[in-house]
Coordinates of C-alpha atoms and ligand atoms in Angstrom, one line a residue:
X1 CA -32.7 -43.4 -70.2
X2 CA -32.3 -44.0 -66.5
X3 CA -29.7 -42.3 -64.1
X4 CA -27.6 -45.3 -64.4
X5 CA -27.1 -47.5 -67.5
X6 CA -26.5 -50.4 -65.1
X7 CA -30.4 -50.1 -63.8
X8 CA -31.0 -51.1 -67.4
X9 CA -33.1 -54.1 -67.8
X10 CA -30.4 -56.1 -69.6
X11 CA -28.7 -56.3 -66.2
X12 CA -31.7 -57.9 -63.8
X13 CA -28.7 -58.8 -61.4
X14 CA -27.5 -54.9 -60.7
X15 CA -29.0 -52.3 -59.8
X16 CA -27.5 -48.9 -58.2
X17 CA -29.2 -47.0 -55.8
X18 CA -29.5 -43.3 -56.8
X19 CA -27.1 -41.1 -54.7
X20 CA -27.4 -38.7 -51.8
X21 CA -25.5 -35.3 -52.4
X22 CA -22.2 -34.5 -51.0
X23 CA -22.5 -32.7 -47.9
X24 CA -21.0 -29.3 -48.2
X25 CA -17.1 -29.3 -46.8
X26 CA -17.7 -27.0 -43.8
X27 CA -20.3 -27.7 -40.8
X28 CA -23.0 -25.0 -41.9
X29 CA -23.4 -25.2 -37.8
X30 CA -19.7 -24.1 -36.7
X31 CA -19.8 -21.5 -38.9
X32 CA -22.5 -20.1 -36.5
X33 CA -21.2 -17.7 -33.9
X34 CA -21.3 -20.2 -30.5
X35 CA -24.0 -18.9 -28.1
X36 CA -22.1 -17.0 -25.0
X37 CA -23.0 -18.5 -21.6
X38 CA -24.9 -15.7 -19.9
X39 CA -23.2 -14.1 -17.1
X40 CA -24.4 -15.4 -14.0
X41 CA -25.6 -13.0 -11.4
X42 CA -23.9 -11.5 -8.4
X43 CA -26.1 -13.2 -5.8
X44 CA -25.1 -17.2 -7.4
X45 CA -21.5 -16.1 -7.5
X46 CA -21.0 -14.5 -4.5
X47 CA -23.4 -17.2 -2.6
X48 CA -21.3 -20.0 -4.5
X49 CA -17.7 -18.6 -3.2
X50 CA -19.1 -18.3 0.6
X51 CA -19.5 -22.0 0.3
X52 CA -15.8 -22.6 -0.9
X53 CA -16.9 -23.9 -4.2
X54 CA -14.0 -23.4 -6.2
X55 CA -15.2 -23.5 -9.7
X56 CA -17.4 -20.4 -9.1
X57 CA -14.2 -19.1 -7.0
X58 CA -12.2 -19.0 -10.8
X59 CA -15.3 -17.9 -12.7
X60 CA -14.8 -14.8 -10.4
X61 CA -11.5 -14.5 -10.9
X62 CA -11.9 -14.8 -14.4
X63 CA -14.3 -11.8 -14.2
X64 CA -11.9 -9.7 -12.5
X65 CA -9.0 -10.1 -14.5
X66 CA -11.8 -9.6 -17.9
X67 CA -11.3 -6.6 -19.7
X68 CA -14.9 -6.2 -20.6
X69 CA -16.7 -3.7 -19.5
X70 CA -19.8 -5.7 -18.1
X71 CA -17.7 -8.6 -16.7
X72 CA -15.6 -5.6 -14.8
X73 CA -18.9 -4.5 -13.2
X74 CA -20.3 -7.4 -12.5
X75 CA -16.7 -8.0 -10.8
X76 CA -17.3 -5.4 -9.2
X77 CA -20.7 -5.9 -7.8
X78 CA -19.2 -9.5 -6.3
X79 CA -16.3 -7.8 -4.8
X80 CA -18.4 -5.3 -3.1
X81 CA -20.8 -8.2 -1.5
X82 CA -17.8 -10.5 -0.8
X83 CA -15.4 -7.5 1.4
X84 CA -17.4 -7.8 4.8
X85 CA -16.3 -11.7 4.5
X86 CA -12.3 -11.3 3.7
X87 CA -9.7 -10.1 5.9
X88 CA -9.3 -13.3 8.1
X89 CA -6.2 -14.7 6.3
X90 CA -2.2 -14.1 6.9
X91 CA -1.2 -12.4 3.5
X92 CA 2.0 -13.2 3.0
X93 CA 4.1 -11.8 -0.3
X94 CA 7.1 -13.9 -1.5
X95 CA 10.1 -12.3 -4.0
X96 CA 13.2 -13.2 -5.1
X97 CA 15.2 -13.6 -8.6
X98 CA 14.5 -16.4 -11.3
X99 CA 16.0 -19.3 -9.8
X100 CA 16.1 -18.6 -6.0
X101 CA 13.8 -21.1 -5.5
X102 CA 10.2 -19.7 -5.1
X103 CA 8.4 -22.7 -6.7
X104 CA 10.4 -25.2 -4.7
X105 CA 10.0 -23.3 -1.6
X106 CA 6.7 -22.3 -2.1
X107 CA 6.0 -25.9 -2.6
X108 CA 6.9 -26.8 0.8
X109 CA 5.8 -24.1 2.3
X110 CA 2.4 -24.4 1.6
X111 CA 2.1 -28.2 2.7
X112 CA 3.6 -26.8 5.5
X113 CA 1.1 -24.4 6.3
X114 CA -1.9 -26.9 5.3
X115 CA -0.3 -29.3 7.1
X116 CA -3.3 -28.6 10.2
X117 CA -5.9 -28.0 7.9
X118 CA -6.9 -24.4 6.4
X119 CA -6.8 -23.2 3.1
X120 CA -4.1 -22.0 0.8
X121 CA -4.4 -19.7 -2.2
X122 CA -1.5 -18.6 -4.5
X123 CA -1.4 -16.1 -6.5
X124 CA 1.4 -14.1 -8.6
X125 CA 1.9 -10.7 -9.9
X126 CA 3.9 -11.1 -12.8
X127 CA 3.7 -8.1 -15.1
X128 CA 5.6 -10.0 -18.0
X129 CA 3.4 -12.4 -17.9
X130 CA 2.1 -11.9 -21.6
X131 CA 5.5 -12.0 -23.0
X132 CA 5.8 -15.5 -21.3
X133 CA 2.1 -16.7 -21.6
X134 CA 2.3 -17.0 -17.6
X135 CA 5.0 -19.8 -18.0
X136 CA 7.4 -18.1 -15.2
X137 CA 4.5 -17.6 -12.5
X138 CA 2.0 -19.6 -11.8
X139 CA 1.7 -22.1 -13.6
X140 CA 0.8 -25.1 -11.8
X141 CA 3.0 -27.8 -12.6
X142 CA 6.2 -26.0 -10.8
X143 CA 4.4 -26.8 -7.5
X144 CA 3.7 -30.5 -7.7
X145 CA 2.6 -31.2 -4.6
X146 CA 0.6 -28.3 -4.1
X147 CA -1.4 -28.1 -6.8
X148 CA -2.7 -32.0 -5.7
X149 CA -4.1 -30.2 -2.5
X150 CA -7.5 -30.1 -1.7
X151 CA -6.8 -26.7 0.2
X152 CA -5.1 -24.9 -2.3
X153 CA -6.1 -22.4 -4.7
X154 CA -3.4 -22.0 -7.4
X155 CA -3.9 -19.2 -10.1
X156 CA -1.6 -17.5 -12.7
X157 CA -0.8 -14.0 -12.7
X158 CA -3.3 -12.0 -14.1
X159 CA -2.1 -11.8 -17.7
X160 CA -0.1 -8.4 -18.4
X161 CA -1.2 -4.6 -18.3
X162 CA 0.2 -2.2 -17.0
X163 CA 1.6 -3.1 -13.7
X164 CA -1.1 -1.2 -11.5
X165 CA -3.5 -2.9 -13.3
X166 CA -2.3 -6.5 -12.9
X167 CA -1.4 -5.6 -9.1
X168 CA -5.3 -4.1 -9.0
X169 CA -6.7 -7.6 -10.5
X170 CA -4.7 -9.8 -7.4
X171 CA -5.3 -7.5 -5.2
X172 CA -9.3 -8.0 -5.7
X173 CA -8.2 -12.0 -6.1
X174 CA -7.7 -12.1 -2.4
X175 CA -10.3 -10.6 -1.4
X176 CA -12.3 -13.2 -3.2
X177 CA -10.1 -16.1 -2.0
X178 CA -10.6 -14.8 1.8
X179 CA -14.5 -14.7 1.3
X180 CA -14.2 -18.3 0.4
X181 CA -12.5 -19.2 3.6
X182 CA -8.7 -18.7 1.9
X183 CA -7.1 -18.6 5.2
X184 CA -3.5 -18.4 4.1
X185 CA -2.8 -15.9 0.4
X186 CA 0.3 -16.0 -0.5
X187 CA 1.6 -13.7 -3.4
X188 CA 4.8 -14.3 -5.1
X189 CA 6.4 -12.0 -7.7
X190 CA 9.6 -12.0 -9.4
X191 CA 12.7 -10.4 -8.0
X192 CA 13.1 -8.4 -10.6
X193 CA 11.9 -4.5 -11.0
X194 CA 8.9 -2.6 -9.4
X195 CA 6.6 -5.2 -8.8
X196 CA 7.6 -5.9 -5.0
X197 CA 6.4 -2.7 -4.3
X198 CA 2.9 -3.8 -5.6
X199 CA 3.1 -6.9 -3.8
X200 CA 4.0 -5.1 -0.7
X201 CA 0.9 -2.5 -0.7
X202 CA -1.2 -5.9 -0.1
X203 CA 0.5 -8.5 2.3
X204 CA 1.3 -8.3 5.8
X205 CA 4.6 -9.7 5.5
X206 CA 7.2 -9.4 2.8
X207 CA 9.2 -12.9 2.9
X208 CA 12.8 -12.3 0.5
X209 CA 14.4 -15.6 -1.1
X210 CA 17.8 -15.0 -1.2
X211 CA 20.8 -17.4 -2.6
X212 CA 24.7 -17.5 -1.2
X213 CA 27.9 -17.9 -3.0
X214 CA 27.4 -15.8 -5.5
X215 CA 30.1 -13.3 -4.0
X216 CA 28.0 -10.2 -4.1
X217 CA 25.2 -11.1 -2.1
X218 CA 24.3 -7.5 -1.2
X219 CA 25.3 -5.8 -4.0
X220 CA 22.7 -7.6 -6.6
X221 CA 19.6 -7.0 -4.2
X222 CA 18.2 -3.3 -4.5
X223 CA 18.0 -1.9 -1.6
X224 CA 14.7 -0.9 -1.6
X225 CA 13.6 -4.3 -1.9
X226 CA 15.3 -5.2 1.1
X227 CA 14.4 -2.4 3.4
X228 CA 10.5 -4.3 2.4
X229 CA 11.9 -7.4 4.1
X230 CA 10.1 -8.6 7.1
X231 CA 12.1 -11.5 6.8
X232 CA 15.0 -12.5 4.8
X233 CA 16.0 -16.2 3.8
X234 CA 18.7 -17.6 2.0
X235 CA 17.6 -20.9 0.3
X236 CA 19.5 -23.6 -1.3
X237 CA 21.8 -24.0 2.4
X238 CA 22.6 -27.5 1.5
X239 CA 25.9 -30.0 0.8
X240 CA 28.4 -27.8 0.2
X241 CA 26.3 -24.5 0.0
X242 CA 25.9 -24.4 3.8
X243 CA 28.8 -22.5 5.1
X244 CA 28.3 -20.0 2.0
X245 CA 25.1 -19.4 3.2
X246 CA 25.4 -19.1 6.8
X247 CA 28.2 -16.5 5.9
X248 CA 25.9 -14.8 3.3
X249 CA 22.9 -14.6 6.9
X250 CA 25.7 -13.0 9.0
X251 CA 26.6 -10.6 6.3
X252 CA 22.4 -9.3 5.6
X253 CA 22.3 -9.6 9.2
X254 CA 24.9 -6.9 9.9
X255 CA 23.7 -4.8 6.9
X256 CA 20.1 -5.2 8.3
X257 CA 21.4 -3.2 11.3
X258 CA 22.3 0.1 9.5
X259 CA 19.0 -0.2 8.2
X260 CA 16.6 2.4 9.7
X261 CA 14.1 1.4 12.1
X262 CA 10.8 -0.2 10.5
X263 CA 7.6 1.2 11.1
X264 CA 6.0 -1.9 12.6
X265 CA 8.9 -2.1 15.7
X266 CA 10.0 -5.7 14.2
X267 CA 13.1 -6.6 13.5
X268 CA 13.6 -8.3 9.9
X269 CA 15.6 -11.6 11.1
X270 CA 17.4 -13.8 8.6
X271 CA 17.5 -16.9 8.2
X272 CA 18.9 -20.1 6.1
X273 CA 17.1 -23.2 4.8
X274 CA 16.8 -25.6 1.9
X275 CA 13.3 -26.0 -0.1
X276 CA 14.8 -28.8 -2.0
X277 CA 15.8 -31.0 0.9
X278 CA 13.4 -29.5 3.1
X279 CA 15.5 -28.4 5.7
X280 CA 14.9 -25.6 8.6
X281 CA 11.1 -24.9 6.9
X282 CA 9.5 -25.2 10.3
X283 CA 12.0 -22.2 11.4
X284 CA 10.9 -20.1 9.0
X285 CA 7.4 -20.0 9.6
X286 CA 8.1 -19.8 13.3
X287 CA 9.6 -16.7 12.3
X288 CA 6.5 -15.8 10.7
X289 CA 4.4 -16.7 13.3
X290 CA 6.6 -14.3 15.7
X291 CA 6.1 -11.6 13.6
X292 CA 1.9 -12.2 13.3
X293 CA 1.9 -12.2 17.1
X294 CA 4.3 -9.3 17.0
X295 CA 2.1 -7.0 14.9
X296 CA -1.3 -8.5 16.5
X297 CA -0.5 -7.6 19.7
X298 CA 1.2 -3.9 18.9
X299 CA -1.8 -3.1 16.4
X300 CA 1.0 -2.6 13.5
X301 CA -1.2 -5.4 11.7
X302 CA -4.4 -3.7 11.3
X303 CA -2.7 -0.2 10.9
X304 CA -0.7 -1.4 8.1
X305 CA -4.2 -3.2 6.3
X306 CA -6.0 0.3 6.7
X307 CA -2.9 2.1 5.5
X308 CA -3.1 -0.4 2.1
X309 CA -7.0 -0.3 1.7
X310 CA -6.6 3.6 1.6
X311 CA -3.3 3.2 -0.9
X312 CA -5.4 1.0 -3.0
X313 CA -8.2 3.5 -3.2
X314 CA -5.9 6.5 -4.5
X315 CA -3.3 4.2 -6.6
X316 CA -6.9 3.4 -8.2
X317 CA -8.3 6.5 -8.9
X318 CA -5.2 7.2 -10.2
X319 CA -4.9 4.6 -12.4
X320 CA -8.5 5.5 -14.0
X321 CA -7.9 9.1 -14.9
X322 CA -4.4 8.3 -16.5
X323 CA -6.3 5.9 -18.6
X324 CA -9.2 7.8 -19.6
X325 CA -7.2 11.1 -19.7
X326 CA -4.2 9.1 -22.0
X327 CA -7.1 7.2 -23.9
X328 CA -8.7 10.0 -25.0
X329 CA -8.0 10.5 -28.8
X330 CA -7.8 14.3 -29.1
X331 CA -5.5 14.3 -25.8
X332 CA -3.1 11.9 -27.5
X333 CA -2.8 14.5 -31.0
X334 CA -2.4 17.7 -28.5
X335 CA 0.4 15.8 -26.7
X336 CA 2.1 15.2 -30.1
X337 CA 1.8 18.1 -31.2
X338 CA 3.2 20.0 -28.0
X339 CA 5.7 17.7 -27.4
X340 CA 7.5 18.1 -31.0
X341 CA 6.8 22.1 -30.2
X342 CA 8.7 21.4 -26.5
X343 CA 11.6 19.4 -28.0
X344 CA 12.2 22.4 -31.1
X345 CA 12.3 24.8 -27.8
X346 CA 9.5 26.8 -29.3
X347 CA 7.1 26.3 -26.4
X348 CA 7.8 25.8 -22.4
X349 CA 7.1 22.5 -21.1
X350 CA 4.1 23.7 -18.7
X351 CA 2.6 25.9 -21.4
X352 CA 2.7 22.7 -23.5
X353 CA 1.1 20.5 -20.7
X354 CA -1.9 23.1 -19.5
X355 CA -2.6 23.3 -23.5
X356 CA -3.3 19.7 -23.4
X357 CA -4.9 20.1 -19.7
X358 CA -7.0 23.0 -20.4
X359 CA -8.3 20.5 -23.5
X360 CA -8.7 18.0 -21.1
X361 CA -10.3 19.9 -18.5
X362 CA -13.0 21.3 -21.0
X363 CA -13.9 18.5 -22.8
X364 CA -15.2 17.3 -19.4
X365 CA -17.5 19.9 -18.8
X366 CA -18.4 19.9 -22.1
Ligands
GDP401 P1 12.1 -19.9 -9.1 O1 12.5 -19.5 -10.4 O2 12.5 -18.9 -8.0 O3 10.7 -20.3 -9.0 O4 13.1 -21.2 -8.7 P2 12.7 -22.8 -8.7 O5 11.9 -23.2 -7.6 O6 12.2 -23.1 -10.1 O7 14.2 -23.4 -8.5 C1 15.2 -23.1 -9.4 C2 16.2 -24.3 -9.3 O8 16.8 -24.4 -8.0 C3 15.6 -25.6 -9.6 O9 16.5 -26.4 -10.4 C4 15.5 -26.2 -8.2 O10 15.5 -27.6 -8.2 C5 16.7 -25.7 -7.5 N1 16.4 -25.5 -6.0 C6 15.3 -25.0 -5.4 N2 15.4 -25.0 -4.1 C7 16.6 -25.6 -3.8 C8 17.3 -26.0 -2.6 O11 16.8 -25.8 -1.5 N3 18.5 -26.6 -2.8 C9 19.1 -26.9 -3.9 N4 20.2 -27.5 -4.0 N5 18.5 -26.6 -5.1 C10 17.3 -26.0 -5.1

């Protein structure tokens, strides 16, 4: 009997091929873990970003914001090799609230810049940034024009951490961007929280995006943020919004003056303008351009770099032993413990914490 009765000889006319088996349902070859790229080495990245070449410029990046061990050292290692190359850039760190305009302005502001050559990078600190997959900051279609540059460098914020940590990651972003001849950084945050302060330990000028007719102008800034300010601008000062805003730059300039004096001997100055309609734009980089000359020429510039390079280094050390002192499994069941002992009142809250330090402090030397 053959396979198939139609192969019989009674049917000279037919015959039917014998079949090939089904091929199984899933790719035997996808199921294979895909073979990791090898890391490159220090030398071909660091070699590659001193040319400007901005694919290896993101493959570092990518490094430094990695949470893997070896890519963090490796980070490391290109960081190291790229410092003696960065510095020569204008840092400039840009806040305000959702919807003052930082994308528009930002926008302009950077063809502005670009608009004699040089190179622009972007970058955000956004320490929500994994709640919102990075859709607030950074991403590139909110500056349209921009991100068709050939000069600019446009990169989300590092995606969230703690807030040190995503502050750390741009912070060793520019110094990448500079080595590849980044001549202009500028950082932009939200208005929102602590993350101006972090934005301020790396710039050399804090630039604040305020908006008129809302009524209470200085009430809804904190303080703090504005006492940053090297320069203060209130955005959207177009149609009818432009006596509102003039009246909102009279009323931060004469709240500016019971402000103490700032540490660099300039002046914050205030200003109006419109991103959208791209109005007074030239005026506020004038400003900035006073203020670069300002601090050049007083020695406030390279002060207030020193004074951030040595913030950096403590904020950092700090940052590691929290970690590795909070991480540590044992630590975490003594602070349990103590702290359910603390909140019964049946132990002190310093016997409680040099229980857990003395613990600590052991199990190092151990
Ligand atoms: P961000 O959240 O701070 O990045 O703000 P956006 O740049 O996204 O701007 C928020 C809204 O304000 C958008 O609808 C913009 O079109 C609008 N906007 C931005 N700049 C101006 C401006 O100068 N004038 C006017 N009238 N609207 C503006």
């Amino acid at each position: 009997m053959t396979e198939h009765p139609e192969n019989d000889e009674q049917y000279a006319s037919l015959s039917v091929n014998s079949g090939v088996s089904q091929p199984p349902i899933v790719n035997p070859y996808l199921t294979r873990r895909p073979r990791r790229k090898p890391l490159p080495a220090a030398s071909e990245l660091v070699e590659g970003i001193l040319k400007g070449d901005i694919t290896t410029l993101s493959r570092a990046v990518t490094l430094v914001e990695s949470l893997a061990p070896e890519h963090y050292a490796l980070a490391q290692e290109v960081i190291e090799k790229c410092l003696p190359h960065s510095g020569n850039s204008r840092r400039i760190g840009i806040t305000g609230v959702p919807g003052a305009g930082k994308s528009t302005s930002i926008d302009v502001f950077g063809l502005h810049v670009l608009r004699d050559g040089g190179k622009l990078a972007v970058l955000a600190i956004d320490p929500s940034s994994e709640r919102t997959k990075g859709s607030i900051l950074g991403d590139k279609t909110r500056m349209e024009k921009l991100s068709q540059h050939p000069g600019a460098f446009i990169r989300p914020s590092p995606s969230a951490g703690s807030l040190g940590g995503v502050a750390r990651k741009t912070r060793e972003t520019i110094v990448l961007c500079e080595a590849a001849g980044y001549n202009n950084i500028f950082v932009e945050t939200v208005g929102v929280g602590q993350s101006e302060t972090a934005v301020h330990s790396m710039v050399d000028f804090f630039l604040l995006i305020q908006l008129a007719g809302t009524g209470d102008e200085l009430q809804g800034i904190k303080r703090g943020i504005m006492e940053m300010a090297d320069g203060i601008v209130i955005n959207k000062a177009d149609g009818d919004n432009v006596g509102p805003a003039q009246l909102a730059q009279a009323q931060f300039r004469s709240a500016l003056h019971l402000f103490p004096p700032t540490q660099s001997g300039w002046s914050p100055e205030v200003l109006c303008y419109s991103g959208y309609y791209e109005l007074g734009i030239a005026e506020v980089w004038e400003m900035i351009d006073r203020y670069f000359a300002f601090v050049k020429e007083n020695g406030y510039f390279e002060k207030k770099r020193q004074q951030q390079a040595r913030w950096w280094m403590y904020e950092t050390i700090d940052e590691q032993l929290r970690k590795n002192f909070f991480g540590n499994e044992r630590v975490e069941e003594l602070l349990k413990k103590n702290e359910g002992l603390v909140l019964a009142n049946r132990r002190s809250s310093f016997a409680a914490a040099a229980e857990v330090l003395k613990y600590y402090f052991d199990s190092l030397k151990a």
